[in-house]
Amino acid sequence: MAIDFKLAPDVEQVRQRVRSFMESRVRPVEERLVAEAADRSAYRQEIGRLRDHAREEGLWNPHLPAEWGGMALGPVAMAFVSAEAGRTTIGPYVLNAQAPDEGNMHTLLHHANDEQKEKYLRPLAEGRCRSCFAMTEPEVAGSDPTLIQTSAIRDGDDWIVNGHKWFISGARGARFAILVAKTDPDADPPQARNSAFLVDLPSEGWEVVRDIETMAGHGNHCEIRITDLRVASSQMLSERGHGHLLGQARLGPA
Ligand SMILES: Cc1cc2nc3c(=O)[nH]c(=O)nc-3n(C[C@H](O)[C@H](O)[C@H](O)COP(=O)(O)OP(=O)(O)OC[C@H]3O[C@@H](n4cnc5c(N)ncnc54)[C@H](O)[C@@H]3O)c2cc1C
């Protein structure tokens, strides 16, 4: 029996809408910016204008539910929206669905408390700031986050964090980080050893060491040194020992 690879009608419809928006609105602007060797402020200004068009055309925050100003698309539709937006460089930013913010919004939506949502999800969903997600470390295999060495030790109402991260996308210029650290080194199973924290940036003890070059050149994937970083216990995201679970949920749709 032949497999039917046709997309569901609603997925195909949104794919075509995004494709047409990217071709008619976004690509001409991007080509002009490239031809003019435009600087960052010109890019920012043009992306701002295009974002207004995306909002008008109902293509803003495709990954978020309606109450957060989004289109409430599921993972299949999002895969095709991302593929269409990714045909241009600035496309994902225009829809406010760029990595790592899109995945961070998803994480905050499902794991943050109401206060954290207002402080961190609201400005991200409104396109007013950027964020980063800090889990991978140079000393251990990123494929297995139970090996994470960055430690968080309780000190009164705070946690003191020390460690080393790398490949942290978007770290330069991020207003906050979702940081995964080991709070319970003896927990069994090892998947219960990590917790996640919301860290306001810049913060004393959080140092961006360098932007690590990849095959695509410099892309703001940073090495971070964390030295005696003090984080209030109210900044824990989700429950203590749930950092691994949160990471899995975060990276699933990413
Ligand atoms: C462009 C880019 C952006 C990134 N952005 C972020 C970010 O924003 N935040 C963040 O926290 N991380 C980020 N990362 C890191 C990414 O999550 C890690 O690279 C990934 O988890 C793999 O970890 P690693 O690089 O340590 O490789 P390793 O885990 O060391 O893996 C190396 C190789 O060994 C294989 N391997 C590993 N373990 C096993 C095993 N047990 N059995 C068989 N094979 C195995 C892997 O498949 C791989 O081929 C980014 C990476 C890149 C390249």
mmCIF file of C-alpha atoms and ligand atoms in Angstrom:
data_model
loop_
_atom_site.group_PDB
_atom_site.id
_atom_site.type_symbol
_atom_site.label_atom_id
_atom_site.label_comp_id
_atom_site.label_asym_id
_atom_site.label_seq_id
_atom_site.Cartn_x
_atom_site.Cartn_y
_atom_site.Cartn_z
ATOM 1 C CA MET A 1 0.000 0.000 0.000
ATOM 2 C CA ALA A 2 1.388 3.410 -0.975
ATOM 3 C CA ILE A 3 2.000 5.872 1.847
ATOM 4 C CA ASP A 4 0.071 9.117 1.541
ATOM 5 C CA PHE A 5 2.538 11.939 2.288
ATOM 6 C CA LYS A 6 -0.050 14.696 1.847
ATOM 7 C CA LEU A 7 -0.250 17.108 4.773
ATOM 8 C CA ALA A 8 -3.479 17.604 6.701
ATOM 9 C CA PRO A 9 -5.425 20.527 5.134
ATOM 10 C CA ASP A 10 -4.911 22.856 8.137
ATOM 11 C CA VAL A 11 -1.146 22.202 8.134
ATOM 12 C CA GLU A 12 -0.902 22.745 4.373
ATOM 13 C CA GLN A 13 -2.888 25.963 4.657
ATOM 14 C CA VAL A 14 -0.649 27.473 7.340
ATOM 15 C CA ARG A 15 2.460 26.330 5.455
ATOM 16 C CA GLN A 16 1.270 28.181 2.340
ATOM 17 C CA ARG A 17 0.402 31.313 4.338
ATOM 18 C CA VAL A 18 3.867 31.401 5.901
ATOM 19 C CA ARG A 19 5.561 30.666 2.564
ATOM 20 C CA SER A 20 3.710 33.474 0.848
ATOM 21 C CA PHE A 21 4.457 35.906 3.724
ATOM 22 C CA MET A 22 8.157 35.007 3.631
ATOM 23 C CA GLU A 23 8.372 35.385 -0.152
ATOM 24 C CA SER A 24 6.354 38.589 -0.481
ATOM 25 C CA ARG A 25 7.346 40.477 2.685
ATOM 26 C CA VAL A 26 10.471 39.038 4.270
ATOM 27 C CA ARG A 27 12.731 37.925 1.425
ATOM 28 C CA PRO A 28 12.789 41.295 -0.408
ATOM 29 C CA VAL A 29 13.740 43.101 2.813
ATOM 30 C CA GLU A 30 16.419 40.557 3.658
ATOM 31 C CA GLU A 31 17.920 40.712 0.159
ATOM 32 C CA ARG A 32 18.079 44.510 0.372
ATOM 33 C CA LEU A 33 19.721 44.395 3.819
ATOM 34 C CA VAL A 34 22.330 41.935 2.541
ATOM 35 C CA ALA A 35 22.996 44.010 -0.593
ATOM 36 C CA GLU A 36 23.437 47.139 1.526
ATOM 37 C CA ALA A 37 25.672 45.297 4.039
ATOM 38 C CA ALA A 38 23.303 46.768 6.637
ATOM 39 C CA ASP A 39 24.359 47.079 10.282
ATOM 40 C CA ARG A 40 22.607 45.553 13.307
ATOM 41 C CA SER A 41 20.441 48.592 13.961
ATOM 42 C CA ALA A 42 19.091 48.535 10.381
ATOM 43 C CA TYR A 43 18.283 44.834 10.767
ATOM 44 C CA ARG A 44 16.565 45.494 14.092
ATOM 45 C CA GLN A 45 14.472 48.295 12.606
ATOM 46 C CA GLU A 46 13.378 46.235 9.598
ATOM 47 C CA ILE A 47 12.600 43.173 11.714
ATOM 48 C CA GLY A 48 10.461 45.434 13.929
ATOM 49 C CA ARG A 49 8.449 46.579 10.878
ATOM 50 C CA LEU A 50 8.068 43.042 9.572
ATOM 51 C CA ARG A 51 6.922 41.897 13.006
ATOM 52 C CA ASP A 52 4.071 44.420 12.803
ATOM 53 C CA HIS A 53 3.032 42.838 9.488
ATOM 54 C CA ALA A 54 3.275 39.341 11.005
ATOM 55 C CA ARG A 55 0.961 40.429 13.838
ATOM 56 C CA GLU A 56 -1.499 42.005 11.377
ATOM 57 C CA GLU A 57 -1.562 38.836 9.299
ATOM 58 C CA GLY A 58 -2.042 36.581 12.339
ATOM 59 C CA LEU A 59 1.354 34.913 11.974
ATOM 60 C CA TRP A 60 2.800 35.994 15.345
ATOM 61 C CA ASN A 61 3.929 33.430 17.958
ATOM 62 C CA PRO A 62 2.854 30.349 15.966
ATOM 63 C CA HIS A 63 3.952 28.107 18.874
ATOM 64 C CA LEU A 64 1.974 29.819 21.665
ATOM 65 C CA PRO A 65 -1.705 29.503 22.615
ATOM 66 C CA ALA A 66 -4.150 32.307 21.813
ATOM 67 C CA GLU A 67 -4.092 33.735 25.360
ATOM 68 C CA TRP A 68 -0.379 34.457 24.801
ATOM 69 C CA GLY A 69 -1.058 36.082 21.443
ATOM 70 C CA GLY A 70 -0.245 32.988 19.431
ATOM 71 C CA MET A 71 -1.590 30.662 16.754
ATOM 72 C CA ALA A 72 -1.699 27.528 18.962
ATOM 73 C CA LEU A 73 -0.084 25.297 16.344
ATOM 74 C CA GLY A 74 0.870 21.722 17.196
ATOM 75 C CA PRO A 75 4.278 20.124 16.552
ATOM 76 C CA VAL A 76 3.568 19.013 12.943
ATOM 77 C CA ALA A 77 2.340 22.439 11.833
ATOM 78 C CA MET A 78 5.238 24.060 13.724
ATOM 79 C CA ALA A 79 7.730 21.857 11.879
ATOM 80 C CA PHE A 80 6.446 23.173 8.544
ATOM 81 C CA VAL A 81 6.170 26.774 9.748
ATOM 82 C CA SER A 82 9.799 26.563 10.927
ATOM 83 C CA ALA A 83 10.893 25.068 7.601
ATOM 84 C CA GLU A 84 9.188 27.887 5.679
ATOM 85 C CA ALA A 85 10.467 30.625 8.010
ATOM 86 C CA GLY A 86 13.960 29.119 7.816
ATOM 87 C CA ARG A 87 14.110 29.695 4.053
ATOM 88 C CA THR A 88 15.226 33.196 5.044
ATOM 89 C CA THR A 89 17.620 34.109 7.847
ATOM 90 C CA ILE A 90 15.408 36.654 9.591
ATOM 91 C CA GLY A 91 12.118 34.764 9.038
ATOM 92 C CA PRO A 92 12.004 33.018 12.441
ATOM 93 C CA TYR A 93 12.658 36.364 14.215
ATOM 94 C CA VAL A 94 9.860 38.010 12.278
ATOM 95 C CA LEU A 95 7.393 35.395 13.605
ATOM 96 C CA ASN A 96 9.005 35.525 17.108
ATOM 97 C CA ALA A 97 9.686 31.799 16.757
ATOM 98 C CA GLN A 98 13.506 31.878 16.768
ATOM 99 C CA ALA A 99 15.732 29.483 18.681
ATOM 100 C CA PRO A 100 16.293 29.345 21.587
ATOM 101 C CA ASP A 101 13.414 31.653 22.572
ATOM 102 C CA GLU A 102 10.696 29.520 21.003
ATOM 103 C CA GLY A 103 11.661 26.479 23.096
ATOM 104 C CA ASN A 104 12.142 28.645 26.175
ATOM 105 C CA MET A 105 8.631 30.078 25.773
ATOM 106 C CA HIS A 106 7.286 26.537 25.518
ATOM 107 C CA THR A 107 9.212 25.613 28.695
ATOM 108 C CA LEU A 108 7.984 28.651 30.632
ATOM 109 C CA LEU A 109 4.413 28.075 29.496
ATOM 110 C CA HIS A 110 4.417 24.554 30.923
ATOM 111 C CA HIS A 111 6.772 24.838 33.918
ATOM 112 C CA ALA A 112 6.790 28.429 35.244
ATOM 113 C CA ASN A 113 4.507 29.674 38.023
ATOM 114 C CA ASP A 114 2.221 32.657 37.370
ATOM 115 C CA GLU A 115 4.699 35.220 38.685
ATOM 116 C CA GLN A 116 7.537 33.768 36.595
ATOM 117 C CA LYS A 117 5.303 33.736 33.523
ATOM 118 C CA GLU A 118 4.575 37.449 33.892
ATOM 119 C CA LYS A 119 8.228 38.321 34.444
ATOM 120 C CA TYR A 120 9.847 36.050 31.833
ATOM 121 C CA LEU A 121 7.287 34.649 29.386
ATOM 122 C CA ARG A 122 5.369 37.920 28.878
ATOM 123 C CA PRO A 123 8.304 39.972 27.489
ATOM 124 C CA LEU A 124 9.471 37.037 25.343
ATOM 125 C CA ALA A 125 5.976 36.501 23.934
ATOM 126 C CA GLU A 126 5.734 40.218 23.165
ATOM 127 C CA GLY A 127 9.095 40.133 21.403
ATOM 128 C CA ARG A 128 10.642 42.585 23.879
ATOM 129 C CA CYS A 129 13.650 40.500 24.923
ATOM 130 C CA ARG A 130 15.754 37.420 24.176
ATOM 131 C CA SER A 131 16.789 34.507 26.379
ATOM 132 C CA CYS A 132 19.105 31.495 26.456
ATOM 133 C CA PHE A 133 19.099 27.913 27.733
ATOM 134 C CA ALA A 134 22.263 26.755 29.525
ATOM 135 C CA MET A 135 22.682 23.013 29.938
ATOM 136 C CA THR A 136 25.635 21.639 27.892
ATOM 137 C CA GLU A 137 29.125 21.552 29.462
ATOM 138 C CA PRO A 138 32.585 21.149 27.901
ATOM 139 C CA GLU A 139 33.830 18.613 30.456
ATOM 140 C CA VAL A 140 31.067 15.996 29.987
ATOM 141 C CA ALA A 141 29.001 14.546 27.119
ATOM 142 C CA GLY A 142 26.035 16.797 26.378
ATOM 143 C CA SER A 143 24.089 13.745 25.181
ATOM 144 C CA ASP A 144 23.759 12.627 28.812
ATOM 145 C CA PRO A 145 22.689 15.495 31.115
ATOM 146 C CA THR A 146 22.871 13.236 34.190
ATOM 147 C CA LEU A 147 26.630 13.940 33.942
ATOM 148 C CA ILE A 148 26.221 17.707 34.479
ATOM 149 C CA GLN A 149 28.862 19.052 36.881
ATOM 150 C CA THR A 150 27.669 22.629 37.401
ATOM 151 C CA SER A 151 26.633 22.598 41.036
ATOM 152 C CA ALA A 152 24.069 24.593 42.979
ATOM 153 C CA ILE A 153 24.510 24.563 46.759
ATOM 154 C CA ARG A 154 21.847 25.892 49.098
ATOM 155 C CA ASP A 155 22.820 28.961 51.154
ATOM 156 C CA GLY A 156 19.900 30.228 53.247
ATOM 157 C CA ASP A 157 17.205 31.400 50.832
ATOM 158 C CA ASP A 158 19.617 31.358 47.896
ATOM 159 C CA TRP A 159 21.568 28.893 45.797
ATOM 160 C CA ILE A 160 25.249 29.420 44.980
ATOM 161 C CA VAL A 161 26.074 28.136 41.506
ATOM 162 C CA ASN A 162 29.523 27.264 40.129
ATOM 163 C CA GLY A 163 30.253 25.651 36.791
ATOM 164 C CA HIS A 164 31.039 25.860 33.119
ATOM 165 C CA LYS A 165 28.733 25.806 30.063
ATOM 166 C CA TRP A 166 29.260 26.042 26.335
ATOM 167 C CA PHE A 167 27.362 26.295 23.055
ATOM 168 C CA ILE A 168 24.806 28.465 24.848
ATOM 169 C CA SER A 169 22.915 29.962 21.910
ATOM 170 C CA GLY A 170 21.909 33.583 22.168
ATOM 171 C CA ALA A 171 23.753 34.117 25.477
ATOM 172 C CA ARG A 172 25.184 37.469 24.426
ATOM 173 C CA GLY A 173 22.320 39.932 24.701
ATOM 174 C CA ALA A 174 19.958 37.549 26.530
ATOM 175 C CA ARG A 175 17.916 39.153 29.311
ATOM 176 C CA PHE A 176 17.740 35.872 31.213
ATOM 177 C CA ALA A 177 18.935 32.275 31.150
ATOM 178 C CA ILE A 178 17.262 29.007 32.019
ATOM 179 C CA LEU A 179 20.198 27.350 33.780
ATOM 180 C CA VAL A 180 20.386 23.631 34.583
ATOM 181 C CA ALA A 181 22.575 22.706 37.577
ATOM 182 C CA LYS A 182 23.077 19.797 39.950
ATOM 183 C CA THR A 183 21.286 20.401 43.257
ATOM 184 C CA ASP A 184 21.076 16.798 44.517
ATOM 185 C CA PRO A 185 24.282 14.924 43.621
ATOM 186 C CA ASP A 186 23.263 11.744 45.477
ATOM 187 C CA ALA A 187 19.700 11.469 44.185
ATOM 188 C CA ASP A 188 18.681 8.125 42.766
ATOM 189 C CA PRO A 189 17.877 7.850 39.889
ATOM 190 C CA PRO A 190 20.545 10.248 38.530
ATOM 191 C CA GLN A 191 17.823 11.912 36.422
ATOM 192 C CA ALA A 192 16.597 13.491 39.703
ATOM 193 C CA ARG A 193 19.912 15.270 40.426
ATOM 194 C CA ASN A 194 19.406 18.444 38.387
ATOM 195 C CA SER A 195 17.186 21.489 38.853
ATOM 196 C CA ALA A 196 16.516 24.493 36.618
ATOM 197 C CA PHE A 197 16.849 28.168 37.573
ATOM 198 C CA LEU A 198 15.857 31.468 35.999
ATOM 199 C CA VAL A 199 18.897 33.755 36.031
ATOM 200 C CA ASP A 200 18.528 37.470 35.261
ATOM 201 C CA LEU A 201 21.279 38.720 32.969
ATOM 202 C CA PRO A 202 23.738 40.270 33.255
ATOM 203 C CA SER A 203 24.490 38.893 36.740
ATOM 204 C CA GLU A 204 27.612 38.917 38.875
ATOM 205 C CA GLY A 205 29.221 35.487 38.530
ATOM 206 C CA TRP A 206 27.940 34.879 34.971
ATOM 207 C CA GLU A 207 30.745 35.526 32.494
ATOM 208 C CA VAL A 208 30.449 35.163 28.720
ATOM 209 C CA VAL A 209 33.953 33.918 27.848
ATOM 210 C CA ARG A 210 33.688 33.704 24.052
ATOM 211 C CA ASP A 211 31.472 33.021 21.080
ATOM 212 C CA ILE A 212 32.336 29.503 19.838
ATOM 213 C CA GLU A 213 32.680 29.270 16.095
ATOM 214 C CA THR A 214 30.694 26.509 14.358
ATOM 215 C CA MET A 215 30.611 25.395 10.703
ATOM 216 C CA ALA A 216 28.293 28.379 10.147
ATOM 217 C CA GLY A 217 30.832 30.827 11.633
ATOM 218 C CA HIS A 218 30.113 32.957 14.698
ATOM 219 C CA GLY A 219 26.499 32.568 15.763
ATOM 220 C CA ASN A 220 26.384 33.691 19.414
ATOM 221 C CA HIS A 221 26.837 30.131 20.761
ATOM 222 C CA CYS A 222 28.783 31.048 23.875
ATOM 223 C CA GLU A 223 31.067 29.573 26.489
ATOM 224 C CA ILE A 224 29.992 30.684 29.982
ATOM 225 C CA ARG A 225 31.934 30.616 33.279
ATOM 226 C CA ILE A 226 29.736 30.572 36.356
ATOM 227 C CA THR A 227 31.477 31.611 39.575
ATOM 228 C CA ASP A 228 29.631 31.962 42.885
ATOM 229 C CA LEU A 229 26.474 33.046 41.082
ATOM 230 C CA ARG A 230 23.782 33.755 43.695
ATOM 231 C CA VAL A 231 20.242 32.775 42.683
ATOM 232 C CA ALA A 232 17.205 33.213 44.946
ATOM 233 C CA SER A 233 15.296 29.986 45.629
ATOM 234 C CA SER A 234 12.156 31.655 44.204
ATOM 235 C CA GLN A 235 14.003 31.595 40.853
ATOM 236 C CA MET A 236 13.839 27.812 40.654
ATOM 237 C CA LEU A 237 11.855 26.782 37.579
ATOM 238 C CA SER A 238 9.586 23.810 38.216
ATOM 239 C CA GLU A 239 10.412 21.559 41.162
ATOM 240 C CA ARG A 240 13.740 20.694 42.744
ATOM 241 C CA GLY A 241 15.149 17.627 40.981
ATOM 242 C CA HIS A 242 13.041 18.223 37.857
ATOM 243 C CA GLY A 243 15.816 19.814 35.760
ATOM 244 C CA HIS A 244 16.337 16.688 33.683
ATOM 245 C CA LEU A 245 12.611 16.269 32.981
ATOM 246 C CA LEU A 246 12.358 19.938 32.065
ATOM 247 C CA GLY A 247 15.325 19.584 29.695
ATOM 248 C CA GLN A 248 13.659 16.656 27.968
ATOM 249 C CA ALA A 249 10.399 18.577 27.589
ATOM 250 C CA ARG A 250 12.358 21.640 26.378
ATOM 251 C CA LEU A 251 14.320 19.783 23.722
ATOM 252 C CA GLY A 252 11.508 17.507 22.531
ATOM 253 C CA PRO A 253 9.883 20.002 20.159
ATOM 254 C CA ALA A 254 13.087 22.029 19.598
HETATM 255 C C1 LIG B 1 24.922 25.207 17.035
HETATM 256 C C2 LIG B 1 24.707 24.609 18.394
HETATM 257 C C3 LIG B 1 23.879 25.252 19.305
HETATM 258 C C4 LIG B 1 23.694 24.725 20.585
HETATM 259 N N1 LIG B 1 22.913 25.407 21.484
HETATM 260 C C5 LIG B 1 22.828 24.965 22.758
HETATM 261 C C6 LIG B 1 22.119 25.735 23.751
HETATM 262 O O1 LIG B 1 21.537 26.794 23.465
HETATM 263 N N2 LIG B 1 22.105 25.276 25.029
HETATM 264 C C7 LIG B 1 22.724 24.113 25.400
HETATM 265 O O2 LIG B 1 22.664 23.764 26.581
HETATM 266 N N3 LIG B 1 23.402 23.359 24.480
HETATM 267 C C8 LIG B 1 23.474 23.762 23.185
HETATM 268 N N4 LIG B 1 24.175 23.029 22.249
HETATM 269 C C9 LIG B 1 24.851 21.808 22.673
HETATM 270 C C10 LIG B 1 24.135 20.549 22.244
HETATM 271 O O3 LIG B 1 22.982 20.370 23.023
HETATM 272 C C11 LIG B 1 25.156 19.410 22.409
HETATM 273 O O4 LIG B 1 26.139 19.597 21.412
HETATM 274 C C12 LIG B 1 24.519 18.055 22.292
HETATM 275 O O5 LIG B 1 23.721 17.794 23.419
HETATM 276 C C13 LIG B 1 25.602 16.968 22.181
HETATM 277 O O6 LIG B 1 26.486 17.048 23.240
HETATM 278 P P1 LIG B 1 28.067 17.146 23.006
HETATM 279 O O7 LIG B 1 28.365 18.198 22.010
HETATM 280 O O8 LIG B 1 28.711 17.246 24.353
HETATM 281 O O9 LIG B 1 28.452 15.782 22.287
HETATM 282 P P2 LIG B 1 28.652 14.358 22.963
HETATM 283 O O10 LIG B 1 27.514 14.053 23.887
HETATM 284 O O11 LIG B 1 30.034 14.294 23.522
HETATM 285 O O12 LIG B 1 28.518 13.431 21.705
HETATM 286 C C14 LIG B 1 29.573 13.297 20.747
HETATM 287 C C15 LIG B 1 29.231 12.131 19.844
HETATM 288 O O13 LIG B 1 29.168 10.924 20.619
HETATM 289 C C16 LIG B 1 27.908 10.287 20.464
HETATM 290 N N5 LIG B 1 27.533 9.703 21.756
HETATM 291 C C17 LIG B 1 27.435 10.355 22.949
HETATM 292 N N6 LIG B 1 27.090 9.483 23.926
HETATM 293 C C18 LIG B 1 26.964 8.259 23.335
HETATM 294 C C19 LIG B 1 26.623 6.958 23.821
HETATM 295 N N7 LIG B 1 26.349 6.739 25.111
HETATM 296 N N8 LIG B 1 26.578 5.954 22.928
HETATM 297 C C20 LIG B 1 26.862 6.161 21.613
HETATM 298 N N9 LIG B 1 27.199 7.374 21.096
HETATM 299 C C21 LIG B 1 27.250 8.399 21.946
HETATM 300 C C22 LIG B 1 26.945 11.384 20.035
HETATM 301 O O14 LIG B 1 25.865 10.871 19.277
HETATM 302 C C23 LIG B 1 27.845 12.259 19.177
HETATM 303 O O15 LIG B 1 27.955 11.764 17.865
HETATM 304 C C24 LIG B 1 24.342 23.509 20.951
HETATM 305 C C25 LIG B 1 25.155 22.850 20.022
HETATM 306 C C26 LIG B 1 25.342 23.388 18.767
HETATM 307 C C27 LIG B 1 26.240 22.658 17.799
#
